[in-house]
mmCIF file of C-alpha atoms and ligand atoms in Angstrom:
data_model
loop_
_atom_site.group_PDB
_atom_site.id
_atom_site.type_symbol
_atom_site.label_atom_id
_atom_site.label_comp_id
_atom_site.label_asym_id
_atom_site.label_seq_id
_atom_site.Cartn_x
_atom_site.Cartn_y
_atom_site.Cartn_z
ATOM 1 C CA UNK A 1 92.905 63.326 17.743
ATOM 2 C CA UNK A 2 93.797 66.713 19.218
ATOM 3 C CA UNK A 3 90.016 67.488 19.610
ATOM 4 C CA UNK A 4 89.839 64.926 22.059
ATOM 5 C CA UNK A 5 89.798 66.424 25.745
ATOM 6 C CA UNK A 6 89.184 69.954 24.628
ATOM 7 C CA UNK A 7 87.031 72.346 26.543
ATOM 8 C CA UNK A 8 86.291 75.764 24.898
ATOM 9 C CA UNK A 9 83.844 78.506 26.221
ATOM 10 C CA UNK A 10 82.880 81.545 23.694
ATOM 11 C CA UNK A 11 81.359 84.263 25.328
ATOM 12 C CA UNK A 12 79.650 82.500 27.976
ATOM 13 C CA UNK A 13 77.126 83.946 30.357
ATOM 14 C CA UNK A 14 74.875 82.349 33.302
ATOM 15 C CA UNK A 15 71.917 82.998 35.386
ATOM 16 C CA UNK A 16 70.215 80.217 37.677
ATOM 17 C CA UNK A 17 66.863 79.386 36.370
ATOM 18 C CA UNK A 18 65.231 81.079 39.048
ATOM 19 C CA UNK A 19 68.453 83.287 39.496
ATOM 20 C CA UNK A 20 67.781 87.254 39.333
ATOM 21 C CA UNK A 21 71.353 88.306 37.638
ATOM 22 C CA UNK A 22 74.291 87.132 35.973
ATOM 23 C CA UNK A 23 76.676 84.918 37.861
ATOM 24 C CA UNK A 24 78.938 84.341 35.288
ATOM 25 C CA UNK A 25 79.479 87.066 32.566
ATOM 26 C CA UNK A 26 81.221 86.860 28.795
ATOM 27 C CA UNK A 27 83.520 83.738 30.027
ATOM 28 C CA UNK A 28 85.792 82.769 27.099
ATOM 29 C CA UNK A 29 88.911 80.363 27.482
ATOM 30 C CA UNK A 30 89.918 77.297 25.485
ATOM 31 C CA UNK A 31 91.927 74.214 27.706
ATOM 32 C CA UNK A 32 93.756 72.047 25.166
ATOM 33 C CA UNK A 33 94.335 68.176 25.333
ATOM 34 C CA UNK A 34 96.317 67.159 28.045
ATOM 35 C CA UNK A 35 96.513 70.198 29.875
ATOM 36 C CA UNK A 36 96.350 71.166 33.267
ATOM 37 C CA UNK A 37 94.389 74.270 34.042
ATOM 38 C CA UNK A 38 93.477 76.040 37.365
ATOM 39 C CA UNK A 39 90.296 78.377 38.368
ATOM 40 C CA UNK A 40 90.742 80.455 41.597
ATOM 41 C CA UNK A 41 89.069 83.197 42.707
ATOM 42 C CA UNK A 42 86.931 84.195 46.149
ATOM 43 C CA UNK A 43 84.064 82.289 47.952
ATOM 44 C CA UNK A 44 80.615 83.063 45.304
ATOM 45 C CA UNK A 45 82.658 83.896 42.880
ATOM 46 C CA UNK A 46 81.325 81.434 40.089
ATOM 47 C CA UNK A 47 83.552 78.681 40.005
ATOM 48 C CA UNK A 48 81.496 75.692 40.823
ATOM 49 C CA UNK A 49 79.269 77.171 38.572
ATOM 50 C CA UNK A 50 81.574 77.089 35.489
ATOM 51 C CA UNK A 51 82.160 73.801 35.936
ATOM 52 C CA UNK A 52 78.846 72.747 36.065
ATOM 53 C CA UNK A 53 78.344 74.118 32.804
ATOM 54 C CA UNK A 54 80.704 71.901 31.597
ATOM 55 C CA UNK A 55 79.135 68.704 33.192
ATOM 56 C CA UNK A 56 75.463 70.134 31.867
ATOM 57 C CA UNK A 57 74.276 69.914 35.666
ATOM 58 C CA UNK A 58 73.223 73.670 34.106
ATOM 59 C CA UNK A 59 73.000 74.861 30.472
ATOM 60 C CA UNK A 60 74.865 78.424 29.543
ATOM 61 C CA UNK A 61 72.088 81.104 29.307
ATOM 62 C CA UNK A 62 74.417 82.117 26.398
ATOM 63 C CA UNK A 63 77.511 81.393 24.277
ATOM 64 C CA UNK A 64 78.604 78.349 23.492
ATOM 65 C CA UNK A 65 80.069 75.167 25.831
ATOM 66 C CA UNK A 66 81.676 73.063 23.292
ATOM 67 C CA UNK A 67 83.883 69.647 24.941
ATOM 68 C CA UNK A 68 85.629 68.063 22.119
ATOM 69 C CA UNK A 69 84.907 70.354 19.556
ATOM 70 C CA UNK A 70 81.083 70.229 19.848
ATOM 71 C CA UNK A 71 78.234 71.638 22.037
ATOM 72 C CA UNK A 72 77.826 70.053 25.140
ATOM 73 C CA UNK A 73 73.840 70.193 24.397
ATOM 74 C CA UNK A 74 74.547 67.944 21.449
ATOM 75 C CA UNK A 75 75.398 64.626 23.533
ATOM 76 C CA UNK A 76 73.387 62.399 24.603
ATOM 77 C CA UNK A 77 73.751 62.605 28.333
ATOM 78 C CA UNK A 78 75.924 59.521 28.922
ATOM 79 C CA UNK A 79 77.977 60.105 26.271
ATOM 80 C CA UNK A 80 79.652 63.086 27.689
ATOM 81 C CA UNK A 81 79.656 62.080 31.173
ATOM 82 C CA UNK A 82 81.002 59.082 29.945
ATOM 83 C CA UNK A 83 84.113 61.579 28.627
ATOM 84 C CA UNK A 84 84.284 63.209 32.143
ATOM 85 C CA UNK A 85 85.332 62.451 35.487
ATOM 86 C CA UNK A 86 83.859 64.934 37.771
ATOM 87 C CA UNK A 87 84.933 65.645 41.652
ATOM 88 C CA UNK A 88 82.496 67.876 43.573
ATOM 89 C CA UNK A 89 83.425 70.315 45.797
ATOM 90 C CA UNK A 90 81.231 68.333 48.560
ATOM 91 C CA UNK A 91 82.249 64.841 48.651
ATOM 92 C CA UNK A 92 79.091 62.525 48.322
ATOM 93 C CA UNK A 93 79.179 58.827 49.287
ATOM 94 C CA UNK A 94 76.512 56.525 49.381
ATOM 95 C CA UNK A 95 75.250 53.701 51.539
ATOM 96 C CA UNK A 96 76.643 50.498 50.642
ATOM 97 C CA UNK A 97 80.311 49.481 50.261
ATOM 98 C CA UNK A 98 83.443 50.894 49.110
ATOM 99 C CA UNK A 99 83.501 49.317 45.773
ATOM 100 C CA UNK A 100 79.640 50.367 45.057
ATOM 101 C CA UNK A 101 80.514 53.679 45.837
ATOM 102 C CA UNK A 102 83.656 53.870 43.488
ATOM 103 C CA UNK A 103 82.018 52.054 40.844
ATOM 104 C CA UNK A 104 78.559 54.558 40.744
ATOM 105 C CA UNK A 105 76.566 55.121 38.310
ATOM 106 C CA UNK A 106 77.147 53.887 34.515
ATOM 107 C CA UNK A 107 80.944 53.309 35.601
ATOM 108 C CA UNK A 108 81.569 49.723 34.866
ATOM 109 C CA UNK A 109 85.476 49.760 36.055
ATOM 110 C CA UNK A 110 86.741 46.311 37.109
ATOM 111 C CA UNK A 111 88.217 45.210 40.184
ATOM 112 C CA UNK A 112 92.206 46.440 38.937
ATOM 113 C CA UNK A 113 90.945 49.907 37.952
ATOM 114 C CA UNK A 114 89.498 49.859 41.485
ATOM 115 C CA UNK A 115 92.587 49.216 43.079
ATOM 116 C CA UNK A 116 94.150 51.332 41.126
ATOM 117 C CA UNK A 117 92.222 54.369 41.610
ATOM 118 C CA UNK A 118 92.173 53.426 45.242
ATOM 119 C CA UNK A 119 95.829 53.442 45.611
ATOM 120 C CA UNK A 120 96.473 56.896 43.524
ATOM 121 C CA UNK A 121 93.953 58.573 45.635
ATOM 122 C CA UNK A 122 95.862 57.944 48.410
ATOM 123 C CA UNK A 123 93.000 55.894 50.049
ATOM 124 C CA UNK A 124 95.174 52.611 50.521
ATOM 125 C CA UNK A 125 95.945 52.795 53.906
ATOM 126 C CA UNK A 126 92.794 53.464 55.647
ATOM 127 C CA UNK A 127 90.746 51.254 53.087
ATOM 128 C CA UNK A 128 93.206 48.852 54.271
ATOM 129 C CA UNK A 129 92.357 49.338 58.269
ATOM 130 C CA UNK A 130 88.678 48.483 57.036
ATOM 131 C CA UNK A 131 87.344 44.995 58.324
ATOM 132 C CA UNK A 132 86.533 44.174 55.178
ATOM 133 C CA UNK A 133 88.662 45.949 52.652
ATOM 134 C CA UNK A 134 86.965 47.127 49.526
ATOM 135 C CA UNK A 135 83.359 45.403 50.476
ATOM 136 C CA UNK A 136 83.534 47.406 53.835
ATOM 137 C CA UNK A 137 80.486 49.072 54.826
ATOM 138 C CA UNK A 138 79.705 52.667 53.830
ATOM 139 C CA UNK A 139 76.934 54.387 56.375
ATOM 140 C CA UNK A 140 74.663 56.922 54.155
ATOM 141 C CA UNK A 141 76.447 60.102 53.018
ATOM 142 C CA UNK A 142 79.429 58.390 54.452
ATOM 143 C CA UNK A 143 79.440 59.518 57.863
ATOM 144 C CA UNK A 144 81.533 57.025 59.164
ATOM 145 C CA UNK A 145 84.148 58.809 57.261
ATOM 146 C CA UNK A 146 86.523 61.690 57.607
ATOM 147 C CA UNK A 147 85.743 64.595 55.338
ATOM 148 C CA UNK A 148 89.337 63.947 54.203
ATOM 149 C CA UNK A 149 88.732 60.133 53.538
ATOM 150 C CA UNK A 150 85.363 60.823 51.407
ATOM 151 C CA UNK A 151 87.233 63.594 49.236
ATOM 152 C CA UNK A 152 90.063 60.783 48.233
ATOM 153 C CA UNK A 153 87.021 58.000 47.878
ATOM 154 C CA UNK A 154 85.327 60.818 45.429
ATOM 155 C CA UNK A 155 89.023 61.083 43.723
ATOM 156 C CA UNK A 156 88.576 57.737 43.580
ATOM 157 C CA UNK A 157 85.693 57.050 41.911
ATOM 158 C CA UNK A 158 86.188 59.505 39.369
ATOM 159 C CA UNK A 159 89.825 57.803 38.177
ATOM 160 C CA UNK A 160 88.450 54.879 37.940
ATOM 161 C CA UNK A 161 86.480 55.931 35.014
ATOM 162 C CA UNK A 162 88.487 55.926 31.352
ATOM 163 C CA UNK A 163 87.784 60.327 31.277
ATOM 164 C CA UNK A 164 89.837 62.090 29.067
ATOM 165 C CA UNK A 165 88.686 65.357 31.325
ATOM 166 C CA UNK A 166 89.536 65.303 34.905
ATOM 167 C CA UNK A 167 87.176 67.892 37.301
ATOM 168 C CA UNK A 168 88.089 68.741 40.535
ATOM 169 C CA UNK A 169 86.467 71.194 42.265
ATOM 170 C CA UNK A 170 88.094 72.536 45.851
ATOM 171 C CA UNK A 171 88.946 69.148 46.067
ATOM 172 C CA UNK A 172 92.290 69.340 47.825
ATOM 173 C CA UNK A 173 91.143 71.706 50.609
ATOM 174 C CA UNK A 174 89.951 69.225 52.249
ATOM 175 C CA UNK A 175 93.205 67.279 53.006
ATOM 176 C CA UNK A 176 96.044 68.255 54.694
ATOM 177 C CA UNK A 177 99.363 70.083 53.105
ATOM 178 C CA UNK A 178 100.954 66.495 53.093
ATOM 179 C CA UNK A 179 98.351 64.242 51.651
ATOM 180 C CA UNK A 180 97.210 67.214 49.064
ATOM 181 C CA UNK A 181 100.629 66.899 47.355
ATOM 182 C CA UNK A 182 101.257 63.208 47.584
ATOM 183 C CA UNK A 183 97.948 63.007 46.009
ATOM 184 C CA UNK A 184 98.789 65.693 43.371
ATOM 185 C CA UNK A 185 102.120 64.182 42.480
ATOM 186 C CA UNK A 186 100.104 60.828 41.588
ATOM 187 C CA UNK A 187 97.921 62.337 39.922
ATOM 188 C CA UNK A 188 100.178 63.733 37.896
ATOM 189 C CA UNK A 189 101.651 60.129 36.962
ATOM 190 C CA UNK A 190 97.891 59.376 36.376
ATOM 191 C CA UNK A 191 97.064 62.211 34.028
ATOM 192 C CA UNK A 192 99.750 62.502 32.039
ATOM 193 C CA UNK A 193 97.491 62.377 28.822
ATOM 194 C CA UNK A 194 94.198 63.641 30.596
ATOM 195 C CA UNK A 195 92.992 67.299 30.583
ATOM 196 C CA UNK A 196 92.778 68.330 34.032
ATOM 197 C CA UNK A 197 90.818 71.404 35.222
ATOM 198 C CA UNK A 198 91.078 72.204 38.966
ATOM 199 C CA UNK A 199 89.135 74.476 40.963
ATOM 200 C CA UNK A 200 91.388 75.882 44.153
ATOM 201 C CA UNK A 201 91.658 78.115 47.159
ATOM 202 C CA UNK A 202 95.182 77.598 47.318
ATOM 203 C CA UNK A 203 98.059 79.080 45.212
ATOM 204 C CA UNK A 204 100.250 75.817 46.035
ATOM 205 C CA UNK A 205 97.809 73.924 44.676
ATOM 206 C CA UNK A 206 97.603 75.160 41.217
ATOM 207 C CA UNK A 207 101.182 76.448 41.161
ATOM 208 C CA UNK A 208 102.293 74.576 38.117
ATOM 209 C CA UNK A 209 99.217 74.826 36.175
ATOM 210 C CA UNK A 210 99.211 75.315 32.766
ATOM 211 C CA UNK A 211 97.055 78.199 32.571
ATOM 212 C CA UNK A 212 95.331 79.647 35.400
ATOM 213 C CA UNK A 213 92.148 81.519 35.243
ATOM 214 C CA UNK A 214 91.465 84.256 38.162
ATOM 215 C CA UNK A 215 87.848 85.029 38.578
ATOM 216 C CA UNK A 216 86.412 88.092 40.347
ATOM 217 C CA UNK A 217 82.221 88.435 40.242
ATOM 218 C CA UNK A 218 82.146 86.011 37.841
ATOM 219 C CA UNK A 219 84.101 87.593 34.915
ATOM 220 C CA UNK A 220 87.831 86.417 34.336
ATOM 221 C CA UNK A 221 89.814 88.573 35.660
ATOM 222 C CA UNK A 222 93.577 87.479 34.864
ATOM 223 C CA UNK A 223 94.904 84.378 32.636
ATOM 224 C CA UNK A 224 98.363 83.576 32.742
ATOM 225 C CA UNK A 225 100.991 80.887 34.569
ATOM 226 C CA UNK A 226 101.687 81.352 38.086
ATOM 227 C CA UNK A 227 104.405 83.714 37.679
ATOM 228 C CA UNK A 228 102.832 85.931 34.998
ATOM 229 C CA UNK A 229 99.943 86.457 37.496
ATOM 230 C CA UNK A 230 102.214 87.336 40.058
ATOM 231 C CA UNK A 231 103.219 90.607 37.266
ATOM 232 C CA UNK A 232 100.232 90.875 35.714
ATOM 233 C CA UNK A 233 96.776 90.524 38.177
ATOM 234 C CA UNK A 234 96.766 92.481 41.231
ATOM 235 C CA UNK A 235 93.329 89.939 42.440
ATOM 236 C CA UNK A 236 95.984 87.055 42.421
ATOM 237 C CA UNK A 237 98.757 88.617 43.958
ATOM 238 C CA UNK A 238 95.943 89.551 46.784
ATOM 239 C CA UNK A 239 95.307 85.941 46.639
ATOM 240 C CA UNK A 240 98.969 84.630 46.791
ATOM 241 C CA UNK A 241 99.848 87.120 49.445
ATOM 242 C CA UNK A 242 96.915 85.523 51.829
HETATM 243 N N1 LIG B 301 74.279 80.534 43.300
HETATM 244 C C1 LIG B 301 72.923 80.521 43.077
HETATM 245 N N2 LIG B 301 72.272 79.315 43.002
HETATM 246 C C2 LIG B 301 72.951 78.132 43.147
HETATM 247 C C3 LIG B 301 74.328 78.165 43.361
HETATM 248 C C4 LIG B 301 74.973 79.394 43.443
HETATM 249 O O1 LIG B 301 72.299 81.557 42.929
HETATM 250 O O2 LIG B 301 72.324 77.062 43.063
HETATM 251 C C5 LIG B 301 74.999 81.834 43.349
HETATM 252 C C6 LIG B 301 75.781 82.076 44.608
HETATM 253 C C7 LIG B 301 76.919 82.932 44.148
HETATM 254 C C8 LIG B 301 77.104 82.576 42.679
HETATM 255 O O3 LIG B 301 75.940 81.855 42.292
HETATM 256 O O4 LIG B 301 76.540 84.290 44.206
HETATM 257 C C9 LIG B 301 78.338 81.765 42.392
HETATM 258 O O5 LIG B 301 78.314 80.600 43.202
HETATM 259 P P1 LIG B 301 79.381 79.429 43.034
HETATM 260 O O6 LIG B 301 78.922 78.290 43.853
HETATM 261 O O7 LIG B 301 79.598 79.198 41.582
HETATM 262 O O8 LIG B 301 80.684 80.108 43.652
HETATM 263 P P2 LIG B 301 82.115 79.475 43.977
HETATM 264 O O9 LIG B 301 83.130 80.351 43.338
HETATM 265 O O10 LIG B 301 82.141 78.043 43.609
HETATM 266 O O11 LIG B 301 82.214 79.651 45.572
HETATM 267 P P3 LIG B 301 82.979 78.721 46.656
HETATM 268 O O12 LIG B 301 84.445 79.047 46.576
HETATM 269 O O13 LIG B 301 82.409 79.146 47.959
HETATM 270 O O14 LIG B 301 82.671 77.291 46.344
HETATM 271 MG MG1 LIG B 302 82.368 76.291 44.650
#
């Protein structure tokens, strides 16, 4: 239905638990199915936490999450992280192999949806150089890793889940110009029918978003495509012209 792969916030505000002030303030937006949307905005701003408002790694202090139509504080845990597959901004791998680490968790993805994901994450080619392919070894926190080989293993394990919402958060920072679009183009193959909601620091990286949300202090500050931005929101021309 069209519910499916909705995100909505009404009048959302946040404070950390042990948090003295607001870091988000009166966030409303609504991402429809199958859309691609973008948040930018400076370091501290309140991005990653949005997002994790959306994963319940935090509840709102107040207004309303809703995914699909209904409050995120209405699933049972695994049934909306069942609906999402989340990137975080700092790519975590675990001792083990390469398949345990893509297949984490309550994901149950067999050994073609590992491949897959492996190959759309661009991760082919130096999964390939590995001794032992898929069953190579993974050190703890992955440290015998690139930071750029981790963030396509954490792309990775989060395609090979059946999501109908996509996170990323900063993910594509962390690669290089070349391998960031390659990546983006698959992805694009990939998620044809998923929602995607990125997190960036670049403008290229968001360019053909959907909608783009700018956040400043943890209000939004502009919505709009790229080029309305450029017209509209002097904080993303700033940003653009960086
Ligand atoms: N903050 C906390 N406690 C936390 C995490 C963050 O108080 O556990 C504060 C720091 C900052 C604000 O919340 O003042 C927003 O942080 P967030 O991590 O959401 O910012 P960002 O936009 O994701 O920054 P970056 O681009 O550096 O990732
Ligand atoms: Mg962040």
């Amino acid at each position: 239905t069209d519910i499916q792969g909705t995100v909505e916030f009404k009048n959302v505000s946040f404070r950390y638990p042990d948090g003295q002030s607001n870091v988000l303030q009166n966030i409303s937006f609504k991402v429809n199915k199958g859309e691609t949307v973008a948040f930018i905005g400076s370091t501290g701003c309140g991005k990653t936490s949005l997002v994790n408002l959306i994963t319940r790694f935090y509840d709102a202090t107040s207004g309303e999450v809703l995914v699909d139509g209904y409050n995120v504080r209405d699933y049972k845990k695994d049934e909306l992280s069942r609906k999402i597959g989340y990137v975080s901004q700092k790519a975590v791998l675990f001792s083990g192999d390469i398949q345990s680490n893509i297949n984490f968790g309550d994901n149950d993805a067999d050994i073609s949806a590992i491949e897959k994901a492996i190959s759309i994450s661009q991760s082919e080619e130096f999964v390939k150089l590995q001794k032992n392919g898929l069953e190579a070894h993974v050190a703890q926190g992955g440290q015998n890793f690139s930071g750029g080989q981790k963030q396509r293993l954490s792309i990775a394990r989060a395609l090979a889940r059946k999501a109908e919402i996509f996170i990323f958060d900063d993910t594509f920072s962390a690669l290089d110009y070349k391998t960031d679009k390659i990546l983006r183009n698959a992805l694009k193959t990939k998620m044809k029918d998923s929602t995607c909601i990125i997190v960036a620091q670049r403008i290229g990286t968001i360019i053909d978003a959907d909608q783009i949300f700018v956040i400043d202090n943890g209000e939004i500050v502009g919505h709009g495509t790229h080029k309305e931005l450029l017209n509209t929101c002097d904080t993303y021309k700033e940003i653009a012209q960086s």
